[in-house]
Short mmCIF file of C-alpha atoms and ligand atoms in Angstrom, two decimals:
data_model
loop_
_atom_site.label_atom_id
_atom_site.label_comp_id
_atom_site.label_asym_id
_atom_site.label_seq_id
_atom_site.Cartn_x
_atom_site.Cartn_y
_atom_site.Cartn_z
CA UNK A 17 -26.33 -3.93 -1.70
CA UNK A 18 -25.00 -2.63 1.60
CA UNK A 19 -27.37 -0.02 3.04
CA UNK A 20 -25.13 2.06 5.32
CA UNK A 21 -21.34 2.00 5.72
CA UNK A 22 -19.12 3.31 8.51
CA UNK A 23 -15.76 4.56 7.26
CA UNK A 24 -13.15 3.72 9.90
CA UNK A 25 -10.50 6.11 8.62
CA UNK A 26 -9.65 9.78 8.06
CA UNK A 27 -8.14 12.07 5.46
CA UNK A 28 -8.20 11.50 1.71
CA UNK A 29 -9.04 7.77 1.84
CA UNK A 30 -12.06 8.34 4.12
CA UNK A 31 -13.37 10.91 1.64
CA UNK A 32 -12.56 8.59 -1.28
CA UNK A 33 -14.69 5.82 0.28
CA UNK A 34 -17.52 8.24 1.17
CA UNK A 35 -17.59 9.46 -2.46
CA UNK A 36 -17.88 5.90 -3.80
CA UNK A 37 -20.72 5.15 -1.34
CA UNK A 38 -22.57 8.36 -2.28
CA UNK A 39 -22.39 7.51 -5.97
CA UNK A 40 -23.84 4.07 -5.24
CA UNK A 41 -26.66 5.27 -2.98
CA UNK A 42 -25.08 3.84 0.17
CA UNK A 43 -25.48 5.96 3.33
CA UNK A 44 -22.24 6.93 5.08
CA UNK A 45 -21.09 7.38 8.66
CA UNK A 46 -17.80 9.12 9.42
CA UNK A 47 -15.94 8.61 12.67
CA UNK A 48 -13.47 11.26 13.79
CA UNK A 49 -11.07 12.22 16.53
CA UNK A 50 -11.25 15.54 18.37
CA UNK A 51 -8.44 16.80 16.07
CA UNK A 52 -10.51 16.10 12.93
CA UNK A 53 -13.77 17.86 13.88
CA UNK A 54 -13.48 20.22 10.87
CA UNK A 55 -12.31 17.60 8.36
CA UNK A 56 -14.02 17.09 5.01
CA UNK A 57 -14.73 13.41 5.67
CA UNK A 58 -16.86 14.59 8.59
CA UNK A 59 -18.54 17.32 6.55
CA UNK A 60 -19.40 15.11 3.57
CA UNK A 61 -20.62 11.98 5.37
CA UNK A 62 -24.35 11.64 6.08
CA UNK A 63 -23.58 11.23 9.79
CA UNK A 64 -20.47 11.70 11.92
CA UNK A 65 -19.56 10.37 15.35
CA UNK A 66 -16.64 11.55 17.49
CA UNK A 67 -14.77 8.50 18.78
CA UNK A 68 -12.15 10.06 21.03
CA UNK A 69 -9.05 12.20 21.59
CA UNK A 70 -6.53 12.98 18.81
CA UNK A 71 -4.02 10.18 19.35
CA UNK A 72 -4.78 7.27 16.97
CA UNK A 73 -4.71 4.70 19.80
CA UNK A 74 -7.44 6.73 21.56
CA UNK A 75 -9.67 7.07 18.48
CA UNK A 76 -9.15 5.50 15.03
CA UNK A 77 -7.40 2.43 16.50
CA UNK A 78 -9.83 2.07 19.41
CA UNK A 79 -11.84 -1.03 18.42
CA UNK A 80 -14.58 -0.69 21.09
CA UNK A 81 -15.08 2.99 20.16
CA UNK A 82 -15.38 2.20 16.44
CA UNK A 83 -17.72 -0.76 17.04
CA UNK A 84 -19.89 1.30 19.41
CA UNK A 85 -20.24 3.95 16.71
CA UNK A 86 -21.21 1.24 14.20
CA UNK A 87 -23.90 -0.02 16.58
CA UNK A 88 -25.24 3.45 17.41
CA UNK A 89 -25.43 4.38 13.71
CA UNK A 90 -26.88 0.97 12.80
CA UNK A 91 -24.56 0.34 9.84
CA UNK A 92 -24.35 -2.95 7.94
CA UNK A 93 -20.78 -2.46 6.70
CA UNK A 94 -17.41 -1.03 7.78
CA UNK A 95 -14.76 0.12 5.31
CA UNK A 96 -11.36 0.31 7.03
CA UNK A 97 -9.45 2.20 4.28
CA UNK A 98 -5.67 1.63 4.49
CA UNK A 99 -3.42 1.64 7.57
CA UNK A 100 -5.16 1.91 10.99
CA UNK A 101 -7.45 -1.16 11.45
CA UNK A 102 -7.38 -2.30 7.82
CA UNK A 103 -5.16 -5.36 8.34
CA UNK A 104 -6.19 -6.14 11.90
CA UNK A 105 -7.73 -9.65 11.82
CA UNK A 106 -9.04 -9.25 15.38
CA UNK A 107 -11.00 -6.17 14.33
CA UNK A 108 -12.47 -8.06 11.35
CA UNK A 109 -13.50 -10.81 13.79
CA UNK A 110 -15.20 -8.30 16.10
CA UNK A 111 -17.07 -6.92 13.06
CA UNK A 112 -18.23 -10.43 12.20
CA UNK A 113 -19.38 -11.04 15.80
CA UNK A 114 -21.26 -7.72 15.68
CA UNK A 115 -23.03 -8.68 12.44
CA UNK A 116 -21.35 -5.89 10.49
CA UNK A 117 -19.74 -6.72 7.13
CA UNK A 118 -16.00 -5.94 7.19
CA UNK A 119 -15.21 -4.69 3.67
CA UNK A 120 -12.08 -6.74 3.08
CA UNK A 121 -10.99 -10.38 3.21
CA UNK A 122 -12.09 -12.83 5.93
CA UNK A 123 -10.05 -12.57 9.17
CA UNK A 124 -8.49 -16.02 8.58
CA UNK A 125 -6.95 -14.82 5.31
CA UNK A 126 -5.78 -11.51 6.82
CA UNK A 127 -4.12 -13.49 9.62
CA UNK A 128 -2.39 -15.85 7.17
CA UNK A 129 -0.98 -12.96 5.11
CA UNK A 130 0.10 -11.15 8.29
CA UNK A 131 2.36 -14.08 9.10
CA UNK A 132 4.83 -13.36 6.34
CA UNK A 133 6.55 -16.72 6.31
CA UNK A 134 3.24 -18.62 6.29
CA UNK A 135 2.09 -16.45 3.39
CA UNK A 136 5.37 -17.23 1.59
CA UNK A 137 4.92 -20.99 2.07
CA UNK A 138 1.29 -20.77 0.89
CA UNK A 139 2.45 -19.01 -2.28
CA UNK A 140 5.23 -21.55 -2.79
CA UNK A 141 2.71 -24.38 -2.51
CA UNK A 142 0.60 -22.73 -5.22
CA UNK A 143 3.67 -22.40 -7.50
CA UNK A 144 4.05 -18.63 -7.16
CA UNK A 145 7.80 -17.96 -7.52
CA UNK A 146 9.50 -17.12 -4.20
CA UNK A 147 13.14 -16.36 -3.38
CA UNK A 148 15.39 -19.16 -2.15
CA UNK A 149 15.33 -19.18 1.64
CA UNK A 150 14.40 -20.98 4.81
CA UNK A 151 11.56 -23.49 4.92
CA UNK A 152 9.51 -21.91 7.68
CA UNK A 153 10.81 -19.90 10.62
CA UNK A 154 14.30 -20.28 12.06
CA UNK A 155 14.52 -22.15 15.38
CA UNK A 156 17.80 -20.53 16.40
CA UNK A 157 21.09 -18.97 15.29
CA UNK A 158 22.56 -22.35 14.30
CA UNK A 159 19.69 -23.06 11.96
CA UNK A 160 20.06 -19.57 10.49
CA UNK A 161 23.74 -20.30 9.77
CA UNK A 162 22.84 -23.60 8.07
CA UNK A 163 20.22 -22.00 5.82
CA UNK A 164 22.52 -19.09 4.94
CA UNK A 165 25.20 -21.56 3.87
CA UNK A 166 22.68 -23.38 1.69
CA UNK A 167 21.17 -20.20 0.17
CA UNK A 168 24.47 -18.34 -0.19
CA UNK A 169 25.35 -14.87 1.13
CA UNK A 170 24.09 -12.18 1.10
CA UNK A 171 20.84 -13.17 2.82
CA UNK A 172 18.18 -11.12 4.52
CA UNK A 173 16.57 -11.93 7.87
CA UNK A 174 12.93 -10.92 8.11
CA UNK A 175 10.46 -10.98 10.99
CA UNK A 176 7.58 -13.41 10.56
CA UNK A 177 5.23 -10.80 12.04
CA UNK A 178 6.98 -7.88 10.33
CA UNK A 179 6.47 -6.14 7.04
CA UNK A 180 7.10 -2.62 5.84
CA UNK A 181 10.82 -2.99 6.47
CA UNK A 182 10.90 -3.35 10.26
CA UNK A 183 12.81 -6.17 11.95
CA UNK A 184 14.94 -6.85 8.85
CA UNK A 185 18.73 -7.33 8.63
CA UNK A 186 20.97 -7.92 5.63
CA UNK A 187 23.67 -10.48 6.39
CA UNK A 188 26.79 -10.62 4.21
CA UNK A 189 28.88 -13.25 6.00
CA UNK A 190 28.69 -16.04 8.58
CA UNK A 191 30.84 -13.96 10.96
CA UNK A 192 28.24 -11.21 11.27
CA UNK A 193 25.17 -13.46 11.32
CA UNK A 194 24.88 -14.21 15.07
CA UNK A 195 24.81 -10.54 16.15
CA UNK A 196 22.43 -9.51 13.37
CA UNK A 197 20.13 -12.48 14.04
CA UNK A 198 19.77 -11.57 17.72
CA UNK A 199 19.38 -7.83 17.04
CA UNK A 200 16.64 -8.43 14.44
CA UNK A 201 14.83 -10.96 16.60
CA UNK A 202 14.91 -8.66 19.66
CA UNK A 203 13.67 -5.73 17.55
CA UNK A 204 10.83 -7.86 16.16
CA UNK A 205 9.88 -9.14 19.62
CA UNK A 206 9.65 -5.55 20.88
CA UNK A 207 7.85 -4.17 17.82
CA UNK A 208 5.43 -7.02 17.05
CA UNK A 209 5.41 -9.15 20.18
CA UNK A 210 6.94 -11.99 18.14
CA UNK A 211 10.66 -12.52 17.58
CA UNK A 212 10.43 -15.36 15.05
CA UNK A 213 12.57 -14.86 11.93
CA UNK A 214 12.86 -16.34 8.44
CA UNK A 215 15.47 -15.95 5.74
CA UNK A 216 15.65 -15.12 2.04
CA UNK A 217 18.36 -14.63 -0.53
CA UNK A 218 19.04 -10.86 -0.57
CA UNK A 219 18.54 -8.98 -3.84
CA UNK A 220 20.87 -5.98 -4.01
CA UNK A 221 18.96 -3.65 -6.32
CA UNK A 222 15.39 -4.85 -6.59
CA UNK A 223 12.47 -3.11 -8.20
CA UNK A 224 9.27 -3.18 -6.19
CA UNK A 225 6.42 -4.34 -8.41
CA UNK A 226 2.96 -5.19 -7.12
CA UNK A 227 -0.14 -6.74 -8.69
CA UNK A 228 -3.65 -5.53 -7.91
CA UNK A 229 -6.19 -8.29 -7.39
CA UNK A 230 -9.95 -8.46 -6.88
CA UNK A 231 -11.69 -11.59 -5.64
CA UNK A 232 -15.42 -12.12 -5.17
CA UNK A 233 -17.13 -14.29 -2.56
CA UNK A 234 -17.83 -17.05 -5.09
CA UNK A 235 -14.25 -18.17 -5.75
CA UNK A 236 -13.50 -15.91 -8.73
CA UNK A 237 -10.25 -13.94 -8.84
CA UNK A 238 -9.00 -11.32 -11.32
CA UNK A 239 -5.71 -9.46 -11.53
CA UNK A 240 -5.71 -5.82 -12.66
CA UNK A 241 -2.13 -5.56 -13.89
CA UNK A 242 0.80 -4.16 -11.91
CA UNK A 243 2.15 -1.01 -10.33
CA UNK A 244 5.81 0.01 -10.19
CA UNK A 245 6.58 1.39 -6.71
CA UNK A 246 10.38 1.57 -6.54
CA UNK A 247 10.59 5.33 -5.88
CA UNK A 248 10.51 5.27 -2.09
CA UNK A 249 12.45 6.54 0.91
CA UNK A 250 12.65 4.53 4.13
CA UNK A 251 9.80 2.30 2.94
CA UNK A 252 7.55 5.30 2.29
CA UNK A 253 6.58 5.35 -1.38
CA UNK A 254 6.83 8.74 -3.08
CA UNK A 255 5.86 7.96 -6.69
CA UNK A 256 3.96 5.01 -8.16
CA UNK A 257 3.08 4.24 -11.75
CA UNK A 258 1.21 1.74 -13.89
CA UNK A 259 2.07 -0.19 -15.89
CA UNK A 260 5.71 -1.09 -15.08
CA UNK A 261 8.21 -0.56 -17.90
CA UNK A 262 9.87 -3.87 -16.98
CA UNK A 263 6.91 -6.24 -16.94
CA UNK A 264 6.32 -7.91 -20.30
CA UNK A 265 2.88 -9.06 -21.52
CA UNK A 266 4.07 -12.65 -21.07
CA UNK A 267 5.10 -12.10 -17.42
CA UNK A 268 1.82 -10.28 -16.75
CA UNK A 269 -0.07 -13.25 -18.17
CA UNK A 270 1.90 -15.80 -16.15
CA UNK A 271 1.44 -13.88 -12.89
CA UNK A 272 -2.28 -13.50 -13.66
CA UNK A 273 -2.72 -17.26 -14.15
CA UNK A 274 -0.70 -18.18 -11.07
CA UNK A 275 -2.34 -15.65 -8.75
CA UNK A 276 -5.85 -16.55 -9.85
CA UNK A 277 -5.22 -20.20 -9.01
CA UNK A 278 -3.39 -19.44 -5.78
CA UNK A 279 -5.83 -16.89 -4.37
CA UNK A 280 -8.83 -19.07 -5.18
CA UNK A 281 -7.12 -21.89 -3.27
CA UNK A 282 -6.45 -19.59 -0.29
CA UNK A 283 -10.05 -18.29 -0.28
CA UNK A 284 -9.05 -14.70 -0.86
CA UNK A 285 -11.87 -12.13 -1.01
CA UNK A 286 -12.16 -8.45 -1.90
CA UNK A 287 -9.29 -6.16 -3.00
CA UNK A 288 -5.67 -7.06 -2.34
CA UNK A 289 -2.13 -6.42 -3.53
CA UNK A 290 0.54 -9.02 -4.11
CA UNK A 291 4.05 -7.58 -3.75
CA UNK A 292 7.00 -8.85 -5.76
CA UNK A 293 10.65 -7.99 -6.03
CA UNK A 294 12.18 -7.95 -9.49
CA UNK A 295 15.85 -8.89 -9.60
CA UNK A 296 18.50 -7.56 -11.98
CA UNK A 297 17.56 -10.29 -14.50
CA UNK A 298 13.91 -9.23 -14.59
CA UNK A 299 12.62 -12.22 -12.58
CA UNK A 300 9.69 -11.61 -10.23
CA UNK A 301 9.57 -13.15 -6.73
CA UNK A 302 6.68 -12.94 -4.25
CA UNK A 303 7.54 -11.16 -0.98
CA UNK A 304 4.27 -10.34 0.76
CA UNK A 305 0.57 -9.67 0.32
CA UNK A 306 -1.36 -6.62 1.51
CA UNK A 307 -4.98 -7.38 2.35
CA UNK A 308 -6.38 -3.86 1.88
CA UNK A 309 -7.03 -1.13 -0.65
CA UNK A 310 -3.70 0.66 -1.15
CA UNK A 311 -2.76 4.34 -1.23
CA UNK A 312 -1.70 4.02 -4.88
CA UNK A 313 -4.88 2.32 -6.15
CA UNK A 314 -5.78 5.30 -8.40
CA UNK A 315 -3.03 4.54 -10.95
CA UNK A 316 -4.68 1.15 -11.52
CA UNK A 317 -8.09 2.85 -11.76
CA UNK A 318 -6.76 5.15 -14.49
CA UNK A 319 -5.30 2.38 -16.68
CA UNK A 320 -8.23 -0.04 -16.23
CA UNK A 321 -11.22 2.31 -15.89
CA UNK A 322 -12.36 0.26 -12.87
CA UNK A 323 -13.39 1.99 -9.64
CA UNK A 324 -11.70 -0.25 -7.08
CA UNK A 325 -13.57 1.07 -4.04
CA UNK A 326 -16.93 0.57 -5.75
CA UNK A 327 -15.73 -2.93 -6.66
CA UNK A 328 -14.96 -3.53 -2.95
CA UNK A 329 -18.47 -2.45 -1.95
CA UNK A 330 -20.08 -4.63 -4.63
CA UNK A 331 -17.97 -7.66 -3.69
CA UNK A 332 -18.84 -7.18 0.00
CA UNK A 333 -22.52 -7.14 -1.06
CA UNK A 334 -22.09 -10.56 -2.66
CA UNK A 335 -21.83 -9.42 -6.29
CA UNK A 336 -19.97 -11.65 -8.74
CA UNK A 337 -16.80 -10.40 -10.42
CA UNK A 338 -18.40 -11.10 -13.81
CA UNK A 339 -20.95 -8.36 -13.01
CA UNK A 340 -18.25 -5.90 -11.90
CA UNK A 341 -15.53 -6.26 -14.51
CA UNK A 342 -15.74 -6.25 -18.32
CA UNK A 343 -15.31 -9.63 -20.05
CA UNK A 344 -11.80 -8.65 -21.09
CA UNK A 345 -9.81 -6.15 -19.04
CA UNK A 346 -7.85 -3.80 -21.25
CA UNK A 347 -4.90 -1.67 -20.21
CA UNK A 348 -5.03 1.90 -21.47
CA UNK A 349 -2.19 4.45 -21.37
CA UNK A 350 0.10 5.24 -18.47
CA UNK A 351 -0.68 6.64 -15.00
CA UNK A 352 1.62 8.16 -12.36
CA UNK A 353 0.92 9.22 -8.78
CA UNK A 354 2.83 11.61 -6.51
CA UNK A 355 2.19 11.37 -2.78
CA UNK A 356 2.12 14.95 -1.54
CA UNK A 357 3.26 14.94 2.08
CA UNK A 358 3.18 17.72 4.65
CA UNK A 359 6.90 17.69 5.33
CA UNK A 360 10.12 19.56 4.69
CA UNK A 361 11.22 18.50 1.18
CA UNK A 362 14.89 18.26 2.17
CA UNK A 363 14.92 17.13 5.82
CA UNK A 364 11.64 15.15 5.69
CA UNK A 365 10.58 16.58 9.06
CA UNK A 366 6.76 16.69 9.45
CA UNK A 367 5.11 20.05 8.85
CA UNK A 368 1.82 20.43 10.72
CA UNK A 369 -0.27 23.60 10.89
CA UNK A 370 -2.85 25.68 9.11
CA UNK A 371 -3.01 25.77 5.31
CA UNK A 372 -3.39 29.40 4.22
CA UNK A 373 -3.68 28.90 0.44
CA UNK A 374 -4.58 25.76 -1.53
CA UNK A 375 -4.88 25.51 -5.32
CA UNK A 376 -5.51 22.09 -6.77
CA UNK A 377 -4.55 21.44 -10.41
CA UNK A 378 -7.08 19.97 -12.81
CA UNK A 379 -7.62 19.38 -16.51
CA UNK A 380 -7.75 16.34 -18.76
CA UNK A 381 -6.24 13.27 -17.11
CA UNK A 382 -5.47 14.96 -13.79
CA UNK A 383 -6.95 13.68 -10.52
CA UNK A 384 -6.34 14.95 -7.00
CA UNK A 385 -7.45 12.87 -4.02
CA UNK A 386 -7.34 15.02 -0.91
CA UNK A 387 -9.38 15.98 2.13
CA UNK A 388 -7.52 19.29 2.51
CA UNK A 389 -8.65 22.83 1.71
CA UNK A 390 -7.61 26.45 2.26
CA UNK A 391 -7.90 27.23 6.01
CA UNK A 392 -7.72 23.49 6.70
CA UNK A 393 -5.42 22.22 9.43
CA UNK A 394 -2.83 19.42 9.24
CA UNK A 395 -2.76 17.91 12.75
CA UNK A 396 0.56 16.58 14.06
CA UNK A 397 -0.85 13.20 15.14
CA UNK A 398 -1.22 11.34 11.86
CA UNK A 399 0.40 10.25 8.62
CA UNK A 400 1.82 13.21 6.64
CA UNK A 401 -0.01 12.40 3.36
CA UNK A 402 -2.24 15.40 2.51
CA UNK A 403 -2.96 14.78 -1.17
CA UNK A 404 -2.36 12.40 -4.04
CA UNK A 405 -1.79 13.89 -7.46
CA UNK A 406 -2.48 11.32 -10.17
CA UNK A 407 -2.17 11.81 -13.93
CA UNK A 408 -3.07 9.68 -16.94
CA UNK A 409 -1.58 10.03 -20.41
CA UNK A 410 -1.51 7.98 -23.60
CA UNK A 411 2.19 7.28 -22.96
CA UNK A 412 4.61 7.55 -20.04
CA UNK A 413 6.16 10.64 -21.65
CA UNK A 414 2.76 12.33 -21.81
CA UNK A 415 2.03 11.39 -18.19
CA UNK A 416 5.37 12.89 -17.11
CA UNK A 417 4.64 16.16 -18.97
CA UNK A 418 1.19 16.30 -17.40
CA UNK A 419 2.61 15.66 -13.92
CA UNK A 420 5.18 18.43 -14.31
CA UNK A 421 2.46 20.85 -15.43
CA UNK A 422 0.15 19.81 -12.58
CA UNK A 423 2.90 19.99 -9.91
CA UNK A 424 3.70 23.56 -11.03
CA UNK A 425 0.05 24.53 -10.47
CA UNK A 426 -0.35 22.79 -7.09
CA UNK A 427 -0.12 25.60 -4.54
CA UNK A 428 0.01 24.87 -0.82
CA UNK A 429 0.90 27.70 1.57
CA UNK A 430 1.19 27.80 5.35
CA UNK A 431 2.90 24.41 5.65
CA UNK A 432 5.81 22.76 3.84
CA UNK A 433 5.18 19.99 1.30
CA UNK A 434 7.10 17.46 -0.77
CA UNK A 435 6.08 19.19 -4.03
CA UNK A 436 9.59 20.66 -4.67
CA UNK A 437 11.10 17.20 -4.12
CA UNK A 438 8.68 15.68 -6.64
CA UNK A 439 9.59 18.38 -9.16
CA UNK A 440 13.28 17.57 -8.71
CA UNK A 441 12.66 13.84 -9.24
CA UNK A 442 10.66 14.51 -12.41
CA UNK A 443 13.58 16.58 -13.73
CA UNK A 444 15.99 13.66 -13.21
CA UNK A 445 17.12 12.01 -16.45
CA UNK A 446 17.32 8.53 -14.95
CA UNK A 447 13.82 8.78 -13.57
CA UNK A 448 12.54 10.03 -16.93
CA UNK A 449 14.24 7.12 -18.69
CA UNK A 450 12.67 4.64 -16.25
CA UNK A 451 16.15 3.69 -15.11
CA UNK A 452 15.64 3.10 -11.38
CA UNK A 453 15.27 0.56 -8.55
CA UNK A 454 14.45 0.75 -4.82
CA UNK A 455 17.85 2.38 -4.14
CA UNK A 456 17.07 5.32 -6.48
CA UNK A 457 16.10 7.82 -3.77
CA UNK A 458 19.12 7.05 -1.62
CA UNK A 459 21.46 7.85 -4.55
CA UNK A 460 19.35 10.82 -5.67
CA UNK A 461 19.40 12.45 -2.22
CA UNK A 462 23.10 11.74 -1.69
CA UNK A 463 23.94 13.36 -5.04
CA UNK A 464 21.74 16.38 -4.30
CA UNK A 465 23.34 17.13 -0.93
CA UNK A 466 26.91 16.84 -2.20
C1 MV4 B 508 13.97 -7.71 0.35
C2 MV4 B 508 14.96 -6.95 -0.29
C3 MV4 B 508 15.96 -7.62 -0.94
N1 MV4 B 508 15.99 -8.97 -0.93
N2 MV4 B 508 14.03 -9.05 0.31
C4 MV4 B 508 11.63 -4.08 2.39
C5 MV4 B 508 10.24 -4.01 2.90
C6 MV4 B 508 9.69 -5.37 2.84
N3 MV4 B 508 8.35 -5.33 2.36
C7 MV4 B 508 10.59 -6.13 1.95
N4 MV4 B 508 11.76 -5.34 1.73
C8 MV4 B 508 12.82 -5.80 1.05
N5 MV4 B 508 12.92 -7.15 0.98
C9 MV4 B 508 15.02 -9.65 -0.32
N6 MV4 B 508 15.06 -10.98 -0.32
C10 MV4 B 508 14.85 -5.56 -0.26
C11 MV4 B 508 13.78 -4.99 0.42
C12 MV4 B 508 13.73 -3.55 0.38
C13 MV4 B 508 12.71 -2.90 -0.31
C14 MV4 B 508 11.69 -3.60 -0.94
C15 MV4 B 508 10.68 -2.94 -1.61
C16 MV4 B 508 10.70 -1.56 -1.66
C17 MV4 B 508 11.68 -0.85 -1.03
C18 MV4 B 508 12.70 -1.49 -0.35
C19 MV4 B 508 13.70 -0.76 0.27
C20 MV4 B 508 14.70 -1.43 0.94
C21 MV4 B 508 14.71 -2.81 1.02
#
């Protein structure tokens, strides 16, 4: 087992990882920026090292600073959490060169999945369903026009180095393709240092459904069912749930078989998430893979009873999946998560400052992952997520009732939060009926403001 782990993150996920380490007898080292001196991840780690000024590029994203801290503290593992350095293959390589175990997949696999079109072709080769589209990246505008004609409009142009919605353009006709192609490519070149594009058939009203996977270092892969993540605004998820109302046991089984074969072939290791779009006919198509633990992992933990962060630590210590998971994974009940953000619930402007009152709901089937507390401070430099409220019920209806009760008891004063927005979504009949897709929030907000 790993002896001592450095947590290269902040906020709720840093505390989440520290808690898993503590429960497994692994020593912990927090790193923090000057803005996070009084944070709970610092307080609850066995050791803490300041790695620089508040701005992420000066601290949490500063690879030499993080690696120096790992060397000073003499750790044998680094957990990157999500965001920050978690999907940085170069960082994973530096860890390897420093003889520190990066708790995640090998850098080669992270690099493959980061090149979205390469990942797509790898999935295609392993018979994972993908959307019709270009074979590899587009050489130029002429080739884009040829593929679009073959695939049929509308199509979507995506950046090979992109992800998360940046560098994408929807193209509805040949006339508008040239301008959109050049705009997207220029945007991608500026944002990612790579302007290469690929193309897919565009799905108008997709659902976003993702499968959790775990893979050990001995070639064994398991899938832990799916999460439904369609309730999002500008690619920021607001609510996630598991299981999805639209995935049938047969589809779940097929995806499980295909992903196990495919990810073994690729040499995947540790926790990961495979993202799919579901079209209006209920078909699932691979879009990308995230090579990290995700924000919404707790909904999967609730329905499977598996601690995914502990599983990550065990896998990184060389443990076999057969010693981590039960012989047959069962799915129990329904779980829903609300991402509580420090922001204005109508304008979505960030709300930094001091929290003056903080009451966290509890009770049967209610979990709150947070590193915040009364008198705590939300700095302006980072992601606005301050807490995750997760509930588990026997049915979706019970989970919804529990979430409404818990939201009404979640008190945060001194800053603005998204809690009122979550309450409004839970009151929406279409949401309650499970009648939604990735365009839900756009319609919901337009209706509310009119
Ligand atoms: C798409 C799509 C429709 N058709 N691809 C957005 C983020 C990136 N991960 C993939 N995205 C999309 N890809 C095809 N072929 C629609 C989206 C999309 C989306 C996907 C998931 C969740 C929210 C979304 C919001 C807008 C667009």
